[in-house]
Amino acid sequence: MTEAGYDDAVRVPYALVAVRQGATVAMISTSDRGKEAAAVPDVVVGTQLKKLGAQLTSE
């Protein structure tokens, strides 16, 4: 038993993508309780970076 009182630790694969442009930092993350490694899908990263780029250029 652990100090927190749990019998078994739960391992959760976690992936994080961080991108900085100037003073702006974007962090995109995901987790998966399966046995596979977690990964942030390229389409999600690409879409979010396009939105960020559009917002930064319009300011």
Short mmCIF file of N, CA, C and O in Angstrom, two decimals:
data_model
loop_
_atom_site.label_atom_id
_atom_site.label_comp_id
_atom_site.label_asym_id
_atom_site.label_seq_id
_atom_site.Cartn_x
_atom_site.Cartn_y
_atom_site.Cartn_z
N MET A 1 0.85 -1.18 0.00
CA MET A 1 0.00 0.00 0.00
C MET A 1 0.90 1.24 0.00
O MET A 1 1.91 1.28 0.68
N THR A 2 0.50 2.24 -0.75
CA THR A 2 1.28 3.47 -0.84
C THR A 2 0.94 4.39 0.32
O THR A 2 -0.01 4.17 1.06
N GLU A 3 1.71 5.47 0.44
CA GLU A 3 1.47 6.44 1.52
C GLU A 3 0.09 7.06 1.42
O GLU A 3 -0.53 7.39 2.42
N ALA A 4 -0.41 7.22 0.19
CA ALA A 4 -1.73 7.83 0.00
C ALA A 4 -2.85 6.86 0.31
O ALA A 4 -4.01 7.23 0.33
N GLY A 5 -2.53 5.58 0.54
CA GLY A 5 -3.55 4.61 0.87
C GLY A 5 -4.09 3.82 -0.31
O GLY A 5 -5.07 3.12 -0.19
N TYR A 6 -3.45 3.92 -1.46
CA TYR A 6 -3.90 3.20 -2.65
C TYR A 6 -3.14 1.89 -2.77
O TYR A 6 -1.94 1.83 -2.52
N ASP A 7 -3.82 0.85 -3.18
CA ASP A 7 -3.17 -0.45 -3.35
C ASP A 7 -2.32 -0.50 -4.60
O ASP A 7 -1.23 -1.03 -4.60
N ASP A 8 -2.85 0.03 -5.70
CA ASP A 8 -2.14 -0.02 -6.98
C ASP A 8 -2.09 1.36 -7.62
O ASP A 8 -3.10 2.06 -7.65
N ALA A 9 -0.94 1.70 -8.12
CA ALA A 9 -0.83 2.96 -8.86
C ALA A 9 -1.43 2.76 -10.25
O ALA A 9 -1.33 1.68 -10.83
N VAL A 10 -2.06 3.78 -10.76
CA VAL A 10 -2.63 3.74 -12.11
C VAL A 10 -1.70 4.54 -13.00
O VAL A 10 -1.46 5.72 -12.77
N ARG A 11 -1.17 3.88 -14.01
CA ARG A 11 -0.29 4.56 -14.95
C ARG A 11 -1.12 5.01 -16.15
O ARG A 11 -1.86 4.22 -16.72
N VAL A 12 -1.00 6.29 -16.48
CA VAL A 12 -1.75 6.85 -17.59
C VAL A 12 -0.75 7.51 -18.55
O VAL A 12 -0.13 8.51 -18.20
N PRO A 13 -0.59 6.93 -19.75
CA PRO A 13 0.30 7.57 -20.73
C PRO A 13 -0.21 8.98 -21.04
O PRO A 13 -1.41 9.22 -21.16
N TYR A 14 0.72 9.91 -21.15
CA TYR A 14 0.39 11.32 -21.33
C TYR A 14 1.32 11.90 -22.38
O TYR A 14 2.52 11.61 -22.38
N ALA A 15 0.78 12.70 -23.29
CA ALA A 15 1.60 13.34 -24.32
C ALA A 15 1.33 14.84 -24.28
O ALA A 15 0.21 15.28 -24.04
N LEU A 16 2.37 15.63 -24.52
CA LEU A 16 2.27 17.08 -24.46
C LEU A 16 3.06 17.68 -25.61
O LEU A 16 4.20 17.29 -25.86
N VAL A 17 2.44 18.62 -26.31
CA VAL A 17 3.12 19.40 -27.35
C VAL A 17 3.07 20.85 -26.90
O VAL A 17 1.99 21.37 -26.61
N ALA A 18 4.21 21.50 -26.82
CA ALA A 18 4.27 22.92 -26.45
C ALA A 18 4.92 23.68 -27.60
O ALA A 18 5.95 23.25 -28.13
N VAL A 19 4.30 24.79 -27.98
CA VAL A 19 4.81 25.62 -29.08
C VAL A 19 4.83 27.06 -28.59
O VAL A 19 3.87 27.54 -27.98
N ARG A 20 5.91 27.74 -28.89
CA ARG A 20 6.02 29.16 -28.51
C ARG A 20 6.21 30.00 -29.75
O ARG A 20 6.99 29.68 -30.63
N GLN A 21 5.46 31.10 -29.81
CA GLN A 21 5.67 32.10 -30.85
C GLN A 21 5.64 33.45 -30.16
O GLN A 21 4.60 33.87 -29.66
N GLY A 22 6.79 34.09 -30.09
CA GLY A 22 6.88 35.34 -29.36
C GLY A 22 6.59 35.10 -27.89
O GLY A 22 7.16 34.22 -27.26
N ALA A 23 5.63 35.86 -27.35
CA ALA A 23 5.27 35.72 -25.94
C ALA A 23 4.12 34.74 -25.73
O ALA A 23 3.68 34.53 -24.62
N THR A 24 3.64 34.14 -26.81
CA THR A 24 2.50 33.23 -26.71
C THR A 24 2.99 31.79 -26.67
O THR A 24 3.81 31.37 -27.47
N VAL A 25 2.47 31.02 -25.72
CA VAL A 25 2.79 29.60 -25.60
C VAL A 25 1.49 28.82 -25.72
O VAL A 25 0.51 29.11 -25.02
N ALA A 26 1.47 27.84 -26.61
CA ALA A 26 0.32 26.95 -26.75
C ALA A 26 0.73 25.57 -26.27
O ALA A 26 1.80 25.08 -26.62
N MET A 27 -0.11 24.97 -25.45
CA MET A 27 0.15 23.62 -24.95
C MET A 27 -1.04 22.74 -25.31
O MET A 27 -2.18 23.07 -24.98
N ILE A 28 -0.78 21.65 -26.00
CA ILE A 28 -1.80 20.71 -26.43
C ILE A 28 -1.44 19.37 -25.81
O ILE A 28 -0.32 18.89 -25.96
N SER A 29 -2.39 18.77 -25.10
CA SER A 29 -2.06 17.52 -24.41
C SER A 29 -3.16 16.49 -24.58
O SER A 29 -4.29 16.80 -24.95
N THR A 30 -2.80 15.25 -24.31
CA THR A 30 -3.75 14.16 -24.34
C THR A 30 -3.27 13.06 -23.40
O THR A 30 -2.09 13.00 -23.04
N SER A 31 -4.19 12.23 -22.98
CA SER A 31 -3.84 11.07 -22.17
C SER A 31 -4.70 9.90 -22.62
O SER A 31 -5.73 10.07 -23.25
N ASP A 32 -4.24 8.69 -22.32
CA ASP A 32 -4.94 7.49 -22.74
C ASP A 32 -4.76 6.43 -21.67
O ASP A 32 -3.64 6.09 -21.32
N ARG A 33 -5.84 5.90 -21.16
CA ARG A 33 -5.73 4.88 -20.11
C ARG A 33 -5.46 3.50 -20.68
O ARG A 33 -5.36 2.53 -19.95
N GLY A 34 -5.30 3.41 -21.99
CA GLY A 34 -4.97 2.13 -22.60
C GLY A 34 -3.50 1.80 -22.40
O GLY A 34 -2.76 2.51 -21.72
N LYS A 35 -3.06 0.72 -23.00
CA LYS A 35 -1.66 0.31 -22.84
C LYS A 35 -0.75 0.92 -23.89
O LYS A 35 0.47 0.81 -23.81
N GLU A 36 -1.33 1.56 -24.89
CA GLU A 36 -0.54 2.20 -25.95
C GLU A 36 0.01 3.53 -25.45
O GLU A 36 -0.54 4.16 -24.55
N ALA A 37 1.08 3.95 -26.07
CA ALA A 37 1.64 5.27 -25.75
C ALA A 37 0.65 6.35 -26.21
O ALA A 37 0.02 6.21 -27.25
N ALA A 38 0.52 7.39 -25.43
CA ALA A 38 -0.36 8.50 -25.81
C ALA A 38 0.32 9.34 -26.86
O ALA A 38 1.55 9.47 -26.88
N ALA A 39 -0.46 9.90 -27.75
CA ALA A 39 0.08 10.77 -28.80
C ALA A 39 -0.95 11.83 -29.14
O ALA A 39 -2.15 11.54 -29.19
N VAL A 40 -0.50 13.04 -29.37
CA VAL A 40 -1.39 14.10 -29.82
C VAL A 40 -1.47 13.97 -31.34
O VAL A 40 -0.44 14.04 -32.02
N PRO A 41 -2.67 13.75 -31.89
CA PRO A 41 -2.79 13.58 -33.35
C PRO A 41 -2.29 14.81 -34.12
O PRO A 41 -2.56 15.95 -33.72
N ASP A 42 -1.59 14.56 -35.22
CA ASP A 42 -1.05 15.65 -36.04
C ASP A 42 -2.14 16.60 -36.51
O ASP A 42 -1.93 17.81 -36.58
N VAL A 43 -3.32 16.06 -36.83
CA VAL A 43 -4.41 16.92 -37.31
C VAL A 43 -4.85 17.89 -36.22
O VAL A 43 -5.18 19.05 -36.50
N VAL A 44 -4.85 17.46 -34.98
CA VAL A 44 -5.22 18.35 -33.87
C VAL A 44 -4.18 19.45 -33.71
O VAL A 44 -4.51 20.63 -33.60
N VAL A 45 -2.91 19.08 -33.71
CA VAL A 45 -1.83 20.07 -33.57
C VAL A 45 -1.89 21.06 -34.73
O VAL A 45 -1.85 22.28 -34.51
N GLY A 46 -2.02 20.57 -35.94
CA GLY A 46 -2.06 21.44 -37.12
C GLY A 46 -3.22 22.41 -37.08
O GLY A 46 -3.07 23.62 -37.35
N THR A 47 -4.40 21.92 -36.72
CA THR A 47 -5.59 22.77 -36.66
C THR A 47 -5.45 23.85 -35.59
O THR A 47 -5.76 25.02 -35.82
N GLN A 48 -4.97 23.47 -34.41
CA GLN A 48 -4.81 24.44 -33.33
C GLN A 48 -3.75 25.48 -33.66
O GLN A 48 -3.90 26.66 -33.34
N LEU A 49 -2.66 25.06 -34.30
CA LEU A 49 -1.62 26.02 -34.66
C LEU A 49 -2.10 26.98 -35.74
O LEU A 49 -1.72 28.16 -35.75
N LYS A 50 -2.94 26.51 -36.67
CA LYS A 50 -3.53 27.42 -37.68
C LYS A 50 -4.40 28.47 -37.00
O LYS A 50 -4.34 29.65 -37.33
N LYS A 51 -5.22 28.03 -36.03
CA LYS A 51 -6.07 28.98 -35.30
C LYS A 51 -5.22 29.98 -34.54
O LYS A 51 -5.52 31.18 -34.53
N LEU A 52 -4.17 29.51 -33.90
CA LEU A 52 -3.29 30.40 -33.15
C LEU A 52 -2.61 31.38 -34.08
O LEU A 52 -2.54 32.58 -33.80
N GLY A 53 -2.11 30.89 -35.22
CA GLY A 53 -1.45 31.76 -36.18
C GLY A 53 -2.39 32.84 -36.71
O GLY A 53 -2.01 34.00 -36.85
N ALA A 54 -3.63 32.46 -36.99
CA ALA A 54 -4.61 33.44 -37.48
C ALA A 54 -4.91 34.49 -36.43
O ALA A 54 -5.04 35.68 -36.73
N GLN A 55 -5.01 34.08 -35.19
CA GLN A 55 -5.29 35.00 -34.11
C GLN A 55 -4.11 35.95 -33.89
O GLN A 55 -4.29 37.15 -33.68
N LEU A 56 -2.89 35.42 -33.95
CA LEU A 56 -1.71 36.26 -33.72
C LEU A 56 -1.50 37.27 -34.84
O LEU A 56 -1.06 38.39 -34.60
N THR A 57 -1.81 36.88 -36.08
CA THR A 57 -1.59 37.81 -37.20
C THR A 57 -2.69 38.85 -37.28
O THR A 57 -2.49 39.91 -37.87
N SER A 58 -3.86 38.61 -36.66
CA SER A 58 -4.94 39.60 -36.71
C SER A 58 -4.82 40.64 -35.60
O SER A 58 -5.54 41.62 -35.59
N GLU A 59 -3.94 40.43 -34.66
CA GLU A 59 -3.79 41.38 -33.53
C GLU A 59 -2.92 42.53 -33.90
O GLU A 59 -2.04 42.56 -34.61
#
